[in-house]
Coordinates of C-alpha atoms in Angstrom, one line a residue:
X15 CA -105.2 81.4 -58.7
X16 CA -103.3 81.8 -62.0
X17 CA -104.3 78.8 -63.1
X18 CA -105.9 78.2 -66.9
X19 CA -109.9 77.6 -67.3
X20 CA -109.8 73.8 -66.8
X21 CA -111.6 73.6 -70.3
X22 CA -108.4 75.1 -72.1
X23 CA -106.1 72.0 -70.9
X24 CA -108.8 69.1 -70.1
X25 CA -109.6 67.4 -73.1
X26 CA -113.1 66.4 -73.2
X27 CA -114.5 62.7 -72.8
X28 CA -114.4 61.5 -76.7
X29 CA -111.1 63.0 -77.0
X30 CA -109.5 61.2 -74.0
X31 CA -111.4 58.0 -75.6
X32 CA -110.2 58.0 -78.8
X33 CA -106.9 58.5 -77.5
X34 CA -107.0 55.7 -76.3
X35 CA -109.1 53.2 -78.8
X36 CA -107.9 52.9 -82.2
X37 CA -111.4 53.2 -84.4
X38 CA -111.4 49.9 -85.0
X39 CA -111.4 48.4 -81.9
X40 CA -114.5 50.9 -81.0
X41 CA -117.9 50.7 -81.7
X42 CA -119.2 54.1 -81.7
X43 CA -122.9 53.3 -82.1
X44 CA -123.2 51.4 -79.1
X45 CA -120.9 53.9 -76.8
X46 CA -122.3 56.9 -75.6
X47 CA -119.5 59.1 -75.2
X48 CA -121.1 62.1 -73.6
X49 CA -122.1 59.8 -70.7
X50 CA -119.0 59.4 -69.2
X51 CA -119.6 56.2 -67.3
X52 CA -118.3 53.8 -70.1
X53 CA -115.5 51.7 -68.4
X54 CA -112.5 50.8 -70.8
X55 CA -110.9 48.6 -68.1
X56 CA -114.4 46.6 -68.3
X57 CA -112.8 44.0 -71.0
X58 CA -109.1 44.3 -70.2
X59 CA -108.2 41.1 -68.6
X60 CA -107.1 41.0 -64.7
X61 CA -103.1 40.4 -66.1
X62 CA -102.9 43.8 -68.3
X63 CA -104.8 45.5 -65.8
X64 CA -102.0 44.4 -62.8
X65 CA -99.5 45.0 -65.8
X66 CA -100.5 48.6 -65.6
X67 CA -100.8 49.3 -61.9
X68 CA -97.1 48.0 -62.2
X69 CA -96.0 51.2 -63.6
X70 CA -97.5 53.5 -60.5
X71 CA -96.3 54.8 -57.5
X72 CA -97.2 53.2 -54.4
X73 CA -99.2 55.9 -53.6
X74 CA -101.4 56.2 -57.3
X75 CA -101.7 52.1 -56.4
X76 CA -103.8 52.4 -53.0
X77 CA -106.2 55.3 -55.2
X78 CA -106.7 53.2 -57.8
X79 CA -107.6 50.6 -55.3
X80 CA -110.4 53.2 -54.4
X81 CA -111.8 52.9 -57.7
X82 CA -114.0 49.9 -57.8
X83 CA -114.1 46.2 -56.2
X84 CA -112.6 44.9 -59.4
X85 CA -109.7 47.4 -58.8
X86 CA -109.5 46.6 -55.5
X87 CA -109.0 42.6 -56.0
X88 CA -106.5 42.9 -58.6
X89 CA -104.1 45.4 -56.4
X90 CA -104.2 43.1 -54.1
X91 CA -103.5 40.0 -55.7
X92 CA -100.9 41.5 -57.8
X93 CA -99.1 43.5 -54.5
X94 CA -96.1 41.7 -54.0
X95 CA -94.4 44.2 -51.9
X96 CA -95.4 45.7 -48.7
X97 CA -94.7 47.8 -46.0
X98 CA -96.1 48.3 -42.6
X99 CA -95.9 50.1 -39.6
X100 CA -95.4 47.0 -37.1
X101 CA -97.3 49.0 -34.0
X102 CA -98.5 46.8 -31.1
X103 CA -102.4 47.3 -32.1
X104 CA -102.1 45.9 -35.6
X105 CA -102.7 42.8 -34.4
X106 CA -106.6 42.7 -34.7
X107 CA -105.9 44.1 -38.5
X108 CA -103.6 41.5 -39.7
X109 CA -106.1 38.7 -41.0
X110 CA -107.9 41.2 -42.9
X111 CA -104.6 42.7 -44.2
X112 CA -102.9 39.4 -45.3
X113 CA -106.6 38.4 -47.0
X114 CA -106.4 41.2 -49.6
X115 CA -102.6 40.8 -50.3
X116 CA -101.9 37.1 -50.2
X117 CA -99.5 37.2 -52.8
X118 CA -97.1 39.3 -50.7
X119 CA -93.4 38.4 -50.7
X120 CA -91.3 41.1 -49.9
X121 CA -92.6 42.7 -46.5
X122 CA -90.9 45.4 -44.5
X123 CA -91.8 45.8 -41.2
X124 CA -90.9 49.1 -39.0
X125 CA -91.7 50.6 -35.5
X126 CA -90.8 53.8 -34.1
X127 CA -88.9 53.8 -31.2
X128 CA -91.8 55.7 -29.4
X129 CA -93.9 53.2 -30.1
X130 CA -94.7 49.7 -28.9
X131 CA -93.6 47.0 -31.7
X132 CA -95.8 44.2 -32.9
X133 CA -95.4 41.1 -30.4
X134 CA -94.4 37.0 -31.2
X135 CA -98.5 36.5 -31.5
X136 CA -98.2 39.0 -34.4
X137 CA -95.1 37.6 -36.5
X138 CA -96.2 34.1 -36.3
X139 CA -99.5 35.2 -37.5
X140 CA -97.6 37.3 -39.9
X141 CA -95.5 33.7 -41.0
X142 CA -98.6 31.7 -41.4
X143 CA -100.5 34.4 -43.7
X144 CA -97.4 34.9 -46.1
X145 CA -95.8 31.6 -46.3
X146 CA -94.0 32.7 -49.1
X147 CA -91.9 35.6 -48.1
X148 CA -88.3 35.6 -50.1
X149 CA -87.5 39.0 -48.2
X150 CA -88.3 40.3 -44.9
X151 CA -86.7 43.4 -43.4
X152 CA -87.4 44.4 -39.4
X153 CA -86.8 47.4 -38.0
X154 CA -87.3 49.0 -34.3
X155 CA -89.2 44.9 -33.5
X156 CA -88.1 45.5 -30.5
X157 CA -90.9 42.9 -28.7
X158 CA -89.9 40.0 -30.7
X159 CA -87.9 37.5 -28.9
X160 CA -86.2 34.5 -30.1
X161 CA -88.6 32.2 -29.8
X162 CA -91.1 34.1 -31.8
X163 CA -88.2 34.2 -34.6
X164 CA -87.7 30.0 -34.6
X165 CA -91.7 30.0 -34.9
X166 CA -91.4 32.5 -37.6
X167 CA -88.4 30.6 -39.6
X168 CA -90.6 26.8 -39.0
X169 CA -93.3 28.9 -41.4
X170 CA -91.1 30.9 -43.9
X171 CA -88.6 28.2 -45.4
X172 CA -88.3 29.9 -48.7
X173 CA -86.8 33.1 -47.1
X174 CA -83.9 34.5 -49.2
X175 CA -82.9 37.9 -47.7
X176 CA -83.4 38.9 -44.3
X177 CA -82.5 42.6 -43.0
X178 CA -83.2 43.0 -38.8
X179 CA -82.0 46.5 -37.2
X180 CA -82.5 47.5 -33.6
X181 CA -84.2 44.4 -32.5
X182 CA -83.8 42.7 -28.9
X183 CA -83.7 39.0 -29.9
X184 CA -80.6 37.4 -30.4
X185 CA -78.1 34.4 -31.6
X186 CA -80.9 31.9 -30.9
X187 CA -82.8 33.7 -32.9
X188 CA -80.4 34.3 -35.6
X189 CA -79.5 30.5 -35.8
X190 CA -83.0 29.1 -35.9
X191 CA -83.2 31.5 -38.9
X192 CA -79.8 30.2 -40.6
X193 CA -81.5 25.9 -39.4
X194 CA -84.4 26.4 -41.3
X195 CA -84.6 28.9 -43.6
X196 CA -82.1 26.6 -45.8
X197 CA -81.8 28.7 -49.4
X198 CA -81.0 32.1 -47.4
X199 CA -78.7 34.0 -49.3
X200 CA -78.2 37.2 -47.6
X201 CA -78.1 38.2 -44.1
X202 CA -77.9 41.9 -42.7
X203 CA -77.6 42.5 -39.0
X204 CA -77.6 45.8 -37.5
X205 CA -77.5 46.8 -33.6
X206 CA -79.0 43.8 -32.5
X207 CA -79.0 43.7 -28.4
X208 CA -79.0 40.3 -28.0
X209 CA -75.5 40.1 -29.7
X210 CA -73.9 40.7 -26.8
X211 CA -70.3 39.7 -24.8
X212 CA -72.2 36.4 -23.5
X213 CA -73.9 35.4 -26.7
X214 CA -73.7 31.6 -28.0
X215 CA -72.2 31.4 -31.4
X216 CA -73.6 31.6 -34.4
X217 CA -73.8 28.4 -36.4
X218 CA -73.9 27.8 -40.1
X219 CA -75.3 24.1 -41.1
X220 CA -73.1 22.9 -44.0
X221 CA -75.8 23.0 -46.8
X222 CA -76.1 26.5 -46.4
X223 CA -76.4 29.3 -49.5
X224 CA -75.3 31.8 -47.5
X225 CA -73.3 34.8 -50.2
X226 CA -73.5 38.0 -48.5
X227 CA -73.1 38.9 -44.7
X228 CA -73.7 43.2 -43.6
X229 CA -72.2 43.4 -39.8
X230 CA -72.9 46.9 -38.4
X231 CA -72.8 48.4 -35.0
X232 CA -73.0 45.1 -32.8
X233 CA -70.9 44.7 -29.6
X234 CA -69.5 41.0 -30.3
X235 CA -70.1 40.4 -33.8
X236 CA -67.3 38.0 -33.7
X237 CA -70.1 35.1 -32.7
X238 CA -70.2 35.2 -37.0
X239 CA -67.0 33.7 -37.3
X240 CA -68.2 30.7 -38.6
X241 CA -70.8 32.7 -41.4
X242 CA -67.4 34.5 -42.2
X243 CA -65.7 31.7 -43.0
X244 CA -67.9 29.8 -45.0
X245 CA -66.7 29.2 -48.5
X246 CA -69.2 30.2 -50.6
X247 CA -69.9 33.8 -49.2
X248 CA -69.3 36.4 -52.0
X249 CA -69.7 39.8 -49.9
X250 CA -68.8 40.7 -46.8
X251 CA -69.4 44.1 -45.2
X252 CA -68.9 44.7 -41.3
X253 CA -68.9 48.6 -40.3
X254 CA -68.0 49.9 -36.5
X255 CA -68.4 46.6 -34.9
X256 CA -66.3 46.5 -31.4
X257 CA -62.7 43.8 -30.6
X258 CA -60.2 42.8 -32.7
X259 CA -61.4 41.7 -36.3
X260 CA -58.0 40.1 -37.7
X261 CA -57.9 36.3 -36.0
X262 CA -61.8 36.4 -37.5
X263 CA -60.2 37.8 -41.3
X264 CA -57.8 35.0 -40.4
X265 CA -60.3 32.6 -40.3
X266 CA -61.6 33.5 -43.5
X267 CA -57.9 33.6 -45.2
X268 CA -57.7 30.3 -46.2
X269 CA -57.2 30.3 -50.0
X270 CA -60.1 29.0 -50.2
X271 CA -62.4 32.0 -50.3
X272 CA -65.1 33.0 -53.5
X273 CA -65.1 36.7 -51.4
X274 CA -65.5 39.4 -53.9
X275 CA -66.3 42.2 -52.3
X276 CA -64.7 43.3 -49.1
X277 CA -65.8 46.4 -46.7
X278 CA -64.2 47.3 -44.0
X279 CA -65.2 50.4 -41.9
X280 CA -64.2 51.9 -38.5
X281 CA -62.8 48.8 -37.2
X282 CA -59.8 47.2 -34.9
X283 CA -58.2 45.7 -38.3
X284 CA -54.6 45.7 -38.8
X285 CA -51.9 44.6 -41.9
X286 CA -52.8 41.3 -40.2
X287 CA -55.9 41.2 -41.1
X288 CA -55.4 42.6 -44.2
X289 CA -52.5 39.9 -45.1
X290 CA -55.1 37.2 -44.7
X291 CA -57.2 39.0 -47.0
X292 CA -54.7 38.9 -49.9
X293 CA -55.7 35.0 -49.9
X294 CA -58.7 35.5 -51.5
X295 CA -57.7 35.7 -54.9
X296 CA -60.9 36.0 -56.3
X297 CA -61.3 39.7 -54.7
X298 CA -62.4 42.5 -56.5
X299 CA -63.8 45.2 -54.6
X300 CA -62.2 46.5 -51.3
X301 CA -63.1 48.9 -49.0
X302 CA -60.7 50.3 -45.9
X303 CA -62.6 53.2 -44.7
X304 CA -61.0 54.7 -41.3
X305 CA -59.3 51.6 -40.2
X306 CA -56.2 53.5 -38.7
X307 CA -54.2 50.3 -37.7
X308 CA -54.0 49.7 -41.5
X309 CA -50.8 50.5 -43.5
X310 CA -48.6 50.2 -46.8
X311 CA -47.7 47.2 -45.8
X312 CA -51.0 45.5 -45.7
X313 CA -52.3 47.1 -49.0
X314 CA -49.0 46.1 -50.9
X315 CA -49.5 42.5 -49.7
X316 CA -53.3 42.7 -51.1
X317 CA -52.8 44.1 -54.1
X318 CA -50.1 41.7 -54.6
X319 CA -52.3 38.8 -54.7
X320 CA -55.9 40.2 -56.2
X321 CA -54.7 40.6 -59.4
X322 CA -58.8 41.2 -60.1
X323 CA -59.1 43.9 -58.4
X324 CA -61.4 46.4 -59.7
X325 CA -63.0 48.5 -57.7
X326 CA -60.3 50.2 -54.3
X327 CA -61.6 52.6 -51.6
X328 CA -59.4 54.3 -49.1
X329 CA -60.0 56.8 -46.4
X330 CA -56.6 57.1 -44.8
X331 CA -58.3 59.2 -42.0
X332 CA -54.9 61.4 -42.8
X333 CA -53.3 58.7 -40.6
X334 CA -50.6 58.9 -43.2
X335 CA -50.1 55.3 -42.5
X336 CA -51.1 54.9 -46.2
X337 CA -48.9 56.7 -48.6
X338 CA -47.1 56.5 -52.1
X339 CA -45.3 53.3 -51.2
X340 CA -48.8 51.5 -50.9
X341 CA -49.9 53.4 -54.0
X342 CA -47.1 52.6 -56.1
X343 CA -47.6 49.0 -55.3
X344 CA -51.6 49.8 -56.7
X345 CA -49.8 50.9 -59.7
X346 CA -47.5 48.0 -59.9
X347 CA -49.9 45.3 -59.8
X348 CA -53.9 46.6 -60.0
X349 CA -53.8 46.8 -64.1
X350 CA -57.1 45.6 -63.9
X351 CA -58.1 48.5 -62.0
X352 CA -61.3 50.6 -63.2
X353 CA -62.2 52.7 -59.6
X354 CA -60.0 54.4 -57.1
X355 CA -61.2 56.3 -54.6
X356 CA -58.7 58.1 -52.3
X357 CA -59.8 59.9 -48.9
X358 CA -57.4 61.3 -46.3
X359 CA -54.1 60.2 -48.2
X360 CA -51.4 62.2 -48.5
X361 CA -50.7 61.1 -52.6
X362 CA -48.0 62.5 -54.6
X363 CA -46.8 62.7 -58.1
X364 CA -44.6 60.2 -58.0
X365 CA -47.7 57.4 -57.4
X366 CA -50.8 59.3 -59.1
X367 CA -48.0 58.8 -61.8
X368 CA -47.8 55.7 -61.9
X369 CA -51.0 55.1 -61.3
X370 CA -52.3 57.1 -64.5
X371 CA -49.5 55.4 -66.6
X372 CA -49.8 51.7 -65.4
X373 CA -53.9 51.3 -64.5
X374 CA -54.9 51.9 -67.9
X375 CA -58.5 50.6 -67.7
X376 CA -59.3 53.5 -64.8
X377 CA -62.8 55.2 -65.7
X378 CA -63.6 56.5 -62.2
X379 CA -61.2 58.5 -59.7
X380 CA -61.8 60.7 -56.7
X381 CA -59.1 62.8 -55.1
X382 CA -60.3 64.0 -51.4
X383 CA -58.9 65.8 -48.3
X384 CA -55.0 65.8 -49.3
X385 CA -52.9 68.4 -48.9
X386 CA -50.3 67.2 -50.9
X387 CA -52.4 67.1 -54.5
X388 CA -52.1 70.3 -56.7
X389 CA -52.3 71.4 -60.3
X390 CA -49.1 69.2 -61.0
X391 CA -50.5 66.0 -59.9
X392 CA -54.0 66.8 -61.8
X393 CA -51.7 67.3 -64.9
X394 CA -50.1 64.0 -64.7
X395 CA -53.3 62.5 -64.3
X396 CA -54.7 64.8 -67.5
X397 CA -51.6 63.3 -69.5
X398 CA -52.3 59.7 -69.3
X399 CA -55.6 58.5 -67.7
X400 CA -57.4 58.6 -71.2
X401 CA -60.0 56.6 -70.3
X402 CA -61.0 58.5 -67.4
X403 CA -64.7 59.4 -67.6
X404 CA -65.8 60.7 -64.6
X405 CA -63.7 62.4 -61.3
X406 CA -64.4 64.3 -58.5
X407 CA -62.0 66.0 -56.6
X408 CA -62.9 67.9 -53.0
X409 CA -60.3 69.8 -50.2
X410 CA -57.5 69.9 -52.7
X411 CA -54.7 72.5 -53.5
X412 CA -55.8 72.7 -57.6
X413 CA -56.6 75.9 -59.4
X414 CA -58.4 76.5 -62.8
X415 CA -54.8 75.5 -64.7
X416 CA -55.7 72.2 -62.8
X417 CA -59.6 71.7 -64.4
X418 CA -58.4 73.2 -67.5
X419 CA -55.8 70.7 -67.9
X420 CA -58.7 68.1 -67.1
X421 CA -60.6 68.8 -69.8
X422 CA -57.7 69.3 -72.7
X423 CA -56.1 66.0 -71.8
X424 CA -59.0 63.6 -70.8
X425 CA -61.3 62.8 -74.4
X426 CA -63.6 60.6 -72.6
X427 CA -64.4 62.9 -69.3
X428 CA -68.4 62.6 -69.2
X429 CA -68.8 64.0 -65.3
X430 CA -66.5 66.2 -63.1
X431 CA -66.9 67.3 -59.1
X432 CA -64.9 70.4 -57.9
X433 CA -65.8 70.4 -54.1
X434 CA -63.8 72.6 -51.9
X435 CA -61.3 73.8 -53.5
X436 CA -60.6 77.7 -52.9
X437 CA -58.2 78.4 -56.0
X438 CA -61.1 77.1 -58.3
X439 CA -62.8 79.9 -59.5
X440 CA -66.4 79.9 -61.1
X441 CA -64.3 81.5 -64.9
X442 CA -63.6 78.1 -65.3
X443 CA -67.0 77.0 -65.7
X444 CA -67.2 79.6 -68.8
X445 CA -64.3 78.3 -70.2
X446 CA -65.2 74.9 -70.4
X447 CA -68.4 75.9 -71.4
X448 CA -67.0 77.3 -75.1
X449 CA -64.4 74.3 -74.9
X450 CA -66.8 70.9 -73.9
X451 CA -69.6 69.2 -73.2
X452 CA -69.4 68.3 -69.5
X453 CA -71.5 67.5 -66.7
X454 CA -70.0 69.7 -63.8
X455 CA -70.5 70.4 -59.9
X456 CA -68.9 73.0 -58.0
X457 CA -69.3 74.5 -55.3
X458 CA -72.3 77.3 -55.5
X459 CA -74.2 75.3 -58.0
X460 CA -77.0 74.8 -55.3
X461 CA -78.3 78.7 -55.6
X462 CA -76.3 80.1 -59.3
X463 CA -77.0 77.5 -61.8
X464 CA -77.3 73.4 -62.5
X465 CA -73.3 73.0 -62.6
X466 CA -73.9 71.7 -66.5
X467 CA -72.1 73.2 -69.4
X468 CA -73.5 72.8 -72.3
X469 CA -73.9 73.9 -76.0
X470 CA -77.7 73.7 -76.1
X471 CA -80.6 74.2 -74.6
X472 CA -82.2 70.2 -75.5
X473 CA -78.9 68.9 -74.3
X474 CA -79.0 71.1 -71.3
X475 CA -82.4 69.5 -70.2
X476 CA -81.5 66.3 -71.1
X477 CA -78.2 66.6 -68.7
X478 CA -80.6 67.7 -66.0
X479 CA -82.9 64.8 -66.1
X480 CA -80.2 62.4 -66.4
X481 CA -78.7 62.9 -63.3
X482 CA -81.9 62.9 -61.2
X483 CA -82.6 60.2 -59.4
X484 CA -84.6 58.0 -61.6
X485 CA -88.2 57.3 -61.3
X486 CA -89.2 53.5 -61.6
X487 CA -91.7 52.4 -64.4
X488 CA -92.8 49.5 -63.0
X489 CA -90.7 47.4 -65.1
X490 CA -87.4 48.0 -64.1
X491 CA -87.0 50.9 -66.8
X492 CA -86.7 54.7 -66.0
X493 CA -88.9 57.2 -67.4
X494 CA -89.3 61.3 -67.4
X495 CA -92.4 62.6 -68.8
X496 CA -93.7 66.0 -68.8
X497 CA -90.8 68.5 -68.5
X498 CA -91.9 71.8 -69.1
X499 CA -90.4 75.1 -68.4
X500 CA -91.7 74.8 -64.8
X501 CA -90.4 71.5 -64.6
X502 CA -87.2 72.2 -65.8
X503 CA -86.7 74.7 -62.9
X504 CA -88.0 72.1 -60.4
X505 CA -85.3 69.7 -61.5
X506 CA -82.9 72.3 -61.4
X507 CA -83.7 72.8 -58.1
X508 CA -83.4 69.3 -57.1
X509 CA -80.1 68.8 -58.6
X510 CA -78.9 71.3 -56.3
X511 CA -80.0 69.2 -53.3
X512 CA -78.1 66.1 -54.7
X513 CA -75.1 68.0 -55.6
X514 CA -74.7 69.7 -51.5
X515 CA -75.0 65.8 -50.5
X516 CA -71.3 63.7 -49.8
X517 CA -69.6 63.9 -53.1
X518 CA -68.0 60.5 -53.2
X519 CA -70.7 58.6 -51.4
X520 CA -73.3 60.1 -53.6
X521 CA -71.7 60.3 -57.0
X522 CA -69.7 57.0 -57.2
X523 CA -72.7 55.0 -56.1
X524 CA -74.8 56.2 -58.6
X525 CA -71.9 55.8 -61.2
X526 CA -71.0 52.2 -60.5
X527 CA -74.6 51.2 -60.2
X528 CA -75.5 52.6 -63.8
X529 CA -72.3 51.6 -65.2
X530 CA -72.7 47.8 -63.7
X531 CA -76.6 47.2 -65.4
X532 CA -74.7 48.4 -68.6
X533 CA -72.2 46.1 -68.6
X534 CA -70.0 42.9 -67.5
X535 CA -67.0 45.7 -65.9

């Protein structure tokens, strides 16, 4: 129904072929064209032909592998990343699975938690089929037990990354993974049962290559103490794990530390903990999201130290325990700083001016839930952060004299958030639509428009696609094809999903992760 006749838009067979053969590469005598059944894969060579099924979806990749027996083989010998719903009854399946993708080495493994999860029988079997596995992520396992994780780390040595969530094994388990599995690099443990108040500790053999540890939601997560304070861990995140996390920062305080990255999130942390963090002078990004123990005091004796610090996250939690005095001490000693991030904290124009005039390499800054930031403080900021290039502000006392100011004093502003902010009116968006060329979100942009201003249409479009989420090619490139007027509504439509999603969360990942593969920042 309101479609075009399929003969208007379908090119024919000889046109589709000589789209795709150059003349001289075809010999048109011996190739029927009106037959249809010619194969053009026929003398492509098994590595161009993977090479191609590289650039498809996961989903185009098991049609293709409907095509033909040829197509079938080389999908499977070229799959190198899988994912499968680890149900109780796969077990009969898995030889046959494992046969047609041998060259597996990234698996994923998930059960629902109405479901019954694949058994000990079925990992082992799993372990001995895919020797080769360098990631492995399990999720809702719940039947696997820690013996059926020491079988499965005996047969999958060259594991680098492993990812478990919602499992019921525990530190035995864990540790027979860190004995053998001797060139693991990253470890991510999320609401494990077994780590409970009785669990044995978790030990770390001295050869290890252990550089980033993710902590979340486990009841005694201190047993990682010793994986904490290894030496040659780069990353460290741990989110609302239960007891007192500064004698285990402690630990890890020695001077000695090649930490990084820091993230700390809804935990029992206080300025003690945070003091021992100041001794790893090789820091630069910190996260202290909701830890309300956590005051000026502790900042000021980080930011004293780190003198790399690039990248500083706060969510005050409007605790007020973090306030100008830690800010000013930011200001004082972060020069190196290119990402600020301040939730829940009650900032003035005394720091934000300090801030703007001493951090001269800031790019990114985000302004949210303070009642104490208004058109005065944006105006400071307008005045000397020249190298700002992309901001988002959200439940802040600005007006359009605020986002004006924004855009006359900031030459390099590429992308700017206005999020809850009730003396911002929509006129501004006019305005610095005759003025600039911005990318812009504020609040109604999900049902009256994209939230770009723009000159031109092309540009327009181009804005749109850009900040889409992007669409792998297969060869670790991103690629839009096909935008037509329909289209172009479509991604307007999506944009308006992304832009109702959490502003900071949302936006600053996506920043930092574009800007990062760009550049040595």
């Amino acid at each position: 129904m309101g479609q075009a006749p399929s003969s208007l838009a379908e090119p024919s067979v000889r046109d589709t072929s000589m789209f795709l053969w150059s003349p001289e590469f075809l010999d048109c005598e011996s190739i029927d064209f009106e037959d249809g059944d010619y194969d053009f894969t026929g003398d492509l060579p098994d590595d161009c032909l993977a090479h191609v099924f590289n650039f498809l979806s996961a989903g185009d990749r098991k049609r293709c592998s409907l095509v033909c027996k040829r197509w079938l083989f080389v999908d499977g010998q070229n799959r190198h990343r899988l994912s499968v719903h680890a149900k109780a009854e796969i077990l009969p399946f898995l030889p046959c699975m494992f046969d047609r993708f041998d060259s597996v080495t990234k698996l994923a493994l998930r059960c629902d938690r109405r479901s019954l999860s694949m058994s000990n029988e079925a990992l082992v079997m799993v372990s001995v089929r895919c020797s080769n596995l360098t990631r492995v992520k399990l999720r809702g396992c719940r039947e696997i037990t820690d013996l059926g994780m020491e079988s499965f780390a005996r047969n999958c040595k060259n594991l680098r990354k492993l990812s478990c969530g919602s499992c019921n094994f525990g530190a035995k388990g864990i540790n027979a993974i860190l004995e053998h599995c001797m060139i693991l690099e990253d470890l991510s443990v999320k609401r494990i049962r077994g780590i409970h108040e009785l669990a044995e500790p978790i030990q770390l053999s001295s050869s290890s290559s252990l550089r980033s540890i993710c902590l979340k939601e486990l009841v005694n997560g201190q047993v990682f103490e010793s994986l904490i304070a290894t030496r040659t861990l780069r990353k460290l995140k741990i989110i609302r794990c239960l007891g007192n996390w500064d004698r285990v920062l402690e630990m890890k305080g020695d001077g000695n530390s090649s930490l990084t990255d820091i993230h700390l999130e809804r935990l029992q942390v206080s300025d003690v903990g945070l003091s021992a963090i100041s001794k790893c002078s090789n820091l630069e990004t910190l996260h202290i999201v909701k830890t309300p123990e956590c005051s000026d005091l502790g900042l000021a004796s980080v930011v004293e130290r780190c003198k790399l610090l690039r990248k500083l996250h706060i969510d005050g939690w409007r605790t007020n325990r973090i306030s100008d005095c830690g800010l000013m001490a930011v200001a004082k000693h972060c020069l190196n700083l290119q990402e600020l991030v301040l939730i829940g904290v009650n900032a003035t124009h005394t720091s934000l001016s300090a801030i703007a005039r001493n951090c001269k390499k800031l790019e990114r800054l985000a302004l949210c839930g303070s009642g104490t930031i208004g058109d005065t403080e944006i105006g400071c900021i307008a005045e000397k952060c020249v190298g700002l290039k992309k901001f988002c502000i959200k439940g802040c006392l600005i007006s359009d004299v605020g986002i004006k100011a924004l855009a006359l004093g900031c030459p390099k502003l590429v992308k700017l958030k206005v999020k809850k902010c009730r003396l911002v009116t929509h006129e501004v968006r006019e305005w610095l639509r005759e003025r600039s060329i911005l990318v812009v979100s504020m609040d109604g942009d999900e049902t009256n428009g994209t939230g770009i201003v723009d000159g031109g249409d092309q540009r327009v479009l181009e804005t749109v696609v850009e900040d889409l989420p992007p669409v792998a090619d297969g060869n670790g490139g991103v690629e839009v094809a096909g935008v037509s007027r329909l289209g172009l509504a479509m991604l307007k439509a999506k944009l308006g999903l992304i832009a109702g999603r959490n502003l900071v969360a949302c936006t600053f990942r996506r920043w930092s992760q574009g800007e990062e593969a760009n550049s040595s920042i």
